Short mmCIF file of C-alpha atoms in Angstrom, two decimals:
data_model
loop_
_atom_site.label_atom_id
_atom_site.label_comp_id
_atom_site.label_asym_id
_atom_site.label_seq_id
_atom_site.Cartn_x
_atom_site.Cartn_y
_atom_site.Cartn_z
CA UNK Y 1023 120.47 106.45 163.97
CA UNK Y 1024 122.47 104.68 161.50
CA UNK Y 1025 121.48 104.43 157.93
CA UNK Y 1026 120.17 101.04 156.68
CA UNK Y 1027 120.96 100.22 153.10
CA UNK Y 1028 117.77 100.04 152.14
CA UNK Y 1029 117.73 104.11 153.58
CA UNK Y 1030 120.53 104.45 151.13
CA UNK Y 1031 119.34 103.38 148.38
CA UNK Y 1032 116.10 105.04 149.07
CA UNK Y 1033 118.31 108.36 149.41
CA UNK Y 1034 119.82 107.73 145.60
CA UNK Y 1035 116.18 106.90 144.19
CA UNK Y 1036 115.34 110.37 146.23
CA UNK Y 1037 118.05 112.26 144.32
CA UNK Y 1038 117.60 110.64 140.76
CA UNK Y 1039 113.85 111.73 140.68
CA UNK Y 1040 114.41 115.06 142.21
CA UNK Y 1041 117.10 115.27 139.13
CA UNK Y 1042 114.42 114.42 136.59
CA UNK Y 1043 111.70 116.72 137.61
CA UNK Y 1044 114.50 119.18 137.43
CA UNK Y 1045 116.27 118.49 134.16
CA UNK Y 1046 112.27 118.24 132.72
CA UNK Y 1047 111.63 121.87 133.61
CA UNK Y 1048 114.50 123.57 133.87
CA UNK Y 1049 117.02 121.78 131.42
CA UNK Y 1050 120.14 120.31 132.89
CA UNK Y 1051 122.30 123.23 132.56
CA UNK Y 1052 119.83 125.27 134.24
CA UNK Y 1053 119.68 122.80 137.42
CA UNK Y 1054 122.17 123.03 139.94
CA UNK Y 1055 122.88 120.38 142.42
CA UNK Y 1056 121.30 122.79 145.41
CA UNK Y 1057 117.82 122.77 143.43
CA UNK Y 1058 118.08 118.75 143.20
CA UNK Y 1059 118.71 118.81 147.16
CA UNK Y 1060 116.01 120.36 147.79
CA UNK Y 1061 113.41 118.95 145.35
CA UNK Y 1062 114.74 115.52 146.91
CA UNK Y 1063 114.54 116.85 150.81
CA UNK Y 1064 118.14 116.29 151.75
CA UNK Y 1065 121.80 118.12 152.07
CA UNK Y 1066 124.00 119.01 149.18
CA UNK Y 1067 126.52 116.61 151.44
CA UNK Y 1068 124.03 113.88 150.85
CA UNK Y 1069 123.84 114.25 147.05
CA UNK Y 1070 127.38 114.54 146.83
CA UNK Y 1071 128.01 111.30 148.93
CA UNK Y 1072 126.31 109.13 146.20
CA UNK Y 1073 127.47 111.57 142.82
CA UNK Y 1074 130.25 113.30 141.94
CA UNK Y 1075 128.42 116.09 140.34
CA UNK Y 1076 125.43 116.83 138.06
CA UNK Y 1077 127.15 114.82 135.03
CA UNK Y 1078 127.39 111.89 137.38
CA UNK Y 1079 123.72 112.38 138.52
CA UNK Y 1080 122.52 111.91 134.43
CA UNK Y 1081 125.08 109.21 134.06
CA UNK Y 1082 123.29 107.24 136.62
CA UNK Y 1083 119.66 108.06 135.10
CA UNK Y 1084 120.89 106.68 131.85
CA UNK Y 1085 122.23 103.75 134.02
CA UNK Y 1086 118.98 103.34 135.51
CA UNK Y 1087 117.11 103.20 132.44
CA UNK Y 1088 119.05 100.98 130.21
CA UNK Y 1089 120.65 97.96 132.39
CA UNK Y 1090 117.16 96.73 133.28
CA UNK Y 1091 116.33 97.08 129.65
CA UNK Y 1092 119.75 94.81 128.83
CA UNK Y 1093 119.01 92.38 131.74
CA UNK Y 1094 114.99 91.77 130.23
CA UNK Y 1095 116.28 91.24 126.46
CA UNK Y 1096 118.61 88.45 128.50
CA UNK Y 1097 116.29 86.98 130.13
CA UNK Y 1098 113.94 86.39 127.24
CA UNK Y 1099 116.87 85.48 125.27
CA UNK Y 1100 117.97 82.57 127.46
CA UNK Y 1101 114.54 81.03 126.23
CA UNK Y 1102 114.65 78.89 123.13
CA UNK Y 1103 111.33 80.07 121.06
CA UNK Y 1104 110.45 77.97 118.51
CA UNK Y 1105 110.29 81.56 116.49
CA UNK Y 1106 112.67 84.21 117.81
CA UNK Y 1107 111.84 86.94 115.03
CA UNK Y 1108 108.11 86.63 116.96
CA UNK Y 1109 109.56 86.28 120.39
CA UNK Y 1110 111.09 89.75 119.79
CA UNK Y 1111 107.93 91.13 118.20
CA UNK Y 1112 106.20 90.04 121.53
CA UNK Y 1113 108.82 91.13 123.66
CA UNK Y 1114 108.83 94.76 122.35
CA UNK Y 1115 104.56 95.22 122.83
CA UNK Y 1116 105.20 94.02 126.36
CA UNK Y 1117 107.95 96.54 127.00
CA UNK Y 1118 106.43 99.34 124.96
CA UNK Y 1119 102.95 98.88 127.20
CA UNK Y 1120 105.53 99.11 130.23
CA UNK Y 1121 106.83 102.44 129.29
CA UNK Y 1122 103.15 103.92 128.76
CA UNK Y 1123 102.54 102.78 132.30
CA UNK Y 1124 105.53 104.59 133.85
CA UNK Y 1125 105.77 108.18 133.87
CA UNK Y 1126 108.92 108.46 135.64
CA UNK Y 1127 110.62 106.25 132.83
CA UNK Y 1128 108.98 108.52 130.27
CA UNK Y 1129 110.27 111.43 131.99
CA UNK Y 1130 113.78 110.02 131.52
CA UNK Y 1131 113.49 108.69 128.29
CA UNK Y 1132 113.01 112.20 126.91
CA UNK Y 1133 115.76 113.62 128.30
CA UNK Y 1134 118.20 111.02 126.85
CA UNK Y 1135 115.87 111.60 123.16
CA UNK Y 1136 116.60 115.39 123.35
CA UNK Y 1137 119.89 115.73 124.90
CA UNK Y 1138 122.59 116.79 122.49
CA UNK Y 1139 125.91 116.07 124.54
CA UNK Y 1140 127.62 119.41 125.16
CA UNK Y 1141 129.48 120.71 127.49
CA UNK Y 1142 130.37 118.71 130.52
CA UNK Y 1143 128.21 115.83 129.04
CA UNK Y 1144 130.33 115.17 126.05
CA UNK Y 1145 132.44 112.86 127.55
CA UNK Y 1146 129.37 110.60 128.16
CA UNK Y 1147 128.03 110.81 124.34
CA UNK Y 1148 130.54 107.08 123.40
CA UNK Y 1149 129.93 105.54 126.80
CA UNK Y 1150 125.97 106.15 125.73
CA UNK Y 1151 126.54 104.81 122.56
CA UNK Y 1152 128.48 101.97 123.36
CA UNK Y 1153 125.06 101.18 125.50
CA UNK Y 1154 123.06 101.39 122.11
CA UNK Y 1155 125.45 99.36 120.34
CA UNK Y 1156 125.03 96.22 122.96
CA UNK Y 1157 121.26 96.83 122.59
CA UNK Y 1158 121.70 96.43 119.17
CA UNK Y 1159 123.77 93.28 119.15
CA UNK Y 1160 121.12 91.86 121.24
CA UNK Y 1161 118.10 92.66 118.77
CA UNK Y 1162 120.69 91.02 116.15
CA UNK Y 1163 120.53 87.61 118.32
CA UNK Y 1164 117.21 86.91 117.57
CA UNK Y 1165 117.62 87.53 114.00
CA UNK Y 1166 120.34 85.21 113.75
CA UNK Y 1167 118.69 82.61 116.32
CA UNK Y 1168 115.94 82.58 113.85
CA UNK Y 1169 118.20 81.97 110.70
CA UNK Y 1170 119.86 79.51 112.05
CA UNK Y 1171 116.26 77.43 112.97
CA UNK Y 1172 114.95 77.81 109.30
CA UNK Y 1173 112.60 80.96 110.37
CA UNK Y 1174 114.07 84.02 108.73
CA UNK Y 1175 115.42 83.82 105.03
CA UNK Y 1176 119.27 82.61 104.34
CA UNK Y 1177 119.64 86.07 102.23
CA UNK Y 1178 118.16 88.06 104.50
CA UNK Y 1179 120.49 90.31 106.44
CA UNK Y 1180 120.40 89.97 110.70
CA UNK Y 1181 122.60 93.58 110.93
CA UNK Y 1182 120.25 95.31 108.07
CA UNK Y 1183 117.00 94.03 109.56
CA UNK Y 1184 118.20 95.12 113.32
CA UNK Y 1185 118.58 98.76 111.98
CA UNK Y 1186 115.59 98.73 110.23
CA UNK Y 1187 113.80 97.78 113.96
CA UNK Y 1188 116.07 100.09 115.96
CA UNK Y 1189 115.17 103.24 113.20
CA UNK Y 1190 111.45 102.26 113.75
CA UNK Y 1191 111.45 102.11 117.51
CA UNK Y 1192 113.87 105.39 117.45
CA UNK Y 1193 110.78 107.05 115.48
CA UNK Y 1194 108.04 105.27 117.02
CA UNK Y 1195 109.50 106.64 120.49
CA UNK Y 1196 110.41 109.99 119.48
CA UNK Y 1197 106.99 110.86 118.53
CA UNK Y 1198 105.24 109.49 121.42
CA UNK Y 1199 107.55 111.58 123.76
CA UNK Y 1200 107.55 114.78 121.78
CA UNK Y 1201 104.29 114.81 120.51
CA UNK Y 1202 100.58 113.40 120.57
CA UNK Y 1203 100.72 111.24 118.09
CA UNK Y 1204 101.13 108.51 119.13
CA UNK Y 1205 99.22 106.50 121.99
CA UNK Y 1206 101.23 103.65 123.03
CA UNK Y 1207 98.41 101.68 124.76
CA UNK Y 1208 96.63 101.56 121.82
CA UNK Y 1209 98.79 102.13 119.42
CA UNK Y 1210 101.63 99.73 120.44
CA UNK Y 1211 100.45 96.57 119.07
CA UNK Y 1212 99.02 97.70 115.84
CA UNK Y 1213 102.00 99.28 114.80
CA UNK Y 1214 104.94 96.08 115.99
CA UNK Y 1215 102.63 93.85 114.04
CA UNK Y 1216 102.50 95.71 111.03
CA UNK Y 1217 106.50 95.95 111.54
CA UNK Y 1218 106.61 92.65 111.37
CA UNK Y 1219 104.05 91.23 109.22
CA UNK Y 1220 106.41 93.82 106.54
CA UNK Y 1221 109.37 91.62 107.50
CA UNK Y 1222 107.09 88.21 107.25
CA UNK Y 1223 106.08 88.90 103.68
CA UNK Y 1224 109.83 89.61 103.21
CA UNK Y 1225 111.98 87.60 104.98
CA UNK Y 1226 110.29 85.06 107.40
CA UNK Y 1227 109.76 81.48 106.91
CA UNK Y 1228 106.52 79.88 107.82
#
């Protein structure tokens, strides 16, 4: 019988989690592409149909993990808030509370947290950062959305306060995937509005 798409893409989804729960335990230079196969319950033909190789398999996970991040931060972007520094601020509890309810994304997430880029993954280390540079440049829109409506400070800077947001998240994640400090269901919105009330006092107009 002939494959739908849908069987395709079903296939790919197959392969990419097999590839997870094998990068998670055994590292990825300890995975070969016949242990993904079989964790995903098809042919090495079949994983080599929709990837290259094993580089090509983690390319895709990053793939998988940031474009739907991108294509939310649009979508809430094409709305005009009447605040934008606080339509961020909301934006990042509701994504946040999303990651604590997916597993699979956390799964991922570490990976890409811990991964230092040798070997046959180096040549992916500028495409990956050329991903956190357009997330960046997004995060920068709202702080420039809300200078130009009278919310944010004229002196304030929109690159300076962007890092300071990315270096929080960067820590805030880091320690909820590699450690037990942090709770993200409860400890999400707590610790984005004391990130932001800091920048209020600072920086925000009423």
């Amino acid at each position: 019988m002939r494959k739908t798409k849908e069987d395709t893409q079903k296939t790919r989804q197959d392969i990419l989690q097999a590839a997870v729960e094998n990068f998670s335990k055994k590292g990825f230079f300890n995975t070969s592409l016949n242990d993904i196969a079989k964790t995903a319950g098809v042919t090495r033909g079949a994983v080599y149909w929709h990837f290259e190789n094993k580089a090509e398999i983690f390319n895709a996970l990053h793939a998988d993990l940031h474009e739907p991040f991108i294509r939310h931060i649009l979508a809430d972007l094409e709305t005009d808030s009447d605040h934008p520094v606080l339509q961020l601020r909301d934006l990042m509890i509701q994504l946040l509370q999303n990651l604590a309810e997916d597993p699979n994304k956390q799964q991922v997430m570490r990976l890409f947290l811990n991964c230092d880029y040798s070997g046959v993954l180096a040549p992916f280390k500028e495409r990956h950062k050329a991903s956190k540079r357009e997330s960046l440049a997004l995060f920068e829109a709202y702080f420039k959305r809300a200078q130009d409506k009278g919310k944010l400070d004229a002196q304030a800077d929109p690159e300076i306060l962007t890092l300071t947001f990315h270096c929080f998240l960067k820590g805030l994640l880091t320690e909820y995937i590699n450690s037990d400090i942090i709770d993200l269901k409860s400890h999400t919105k707590p610790l984005i509005n004391q990130l932001f009330q800091g920048l209020k006092t600072i920086h925000m107009q009423p």
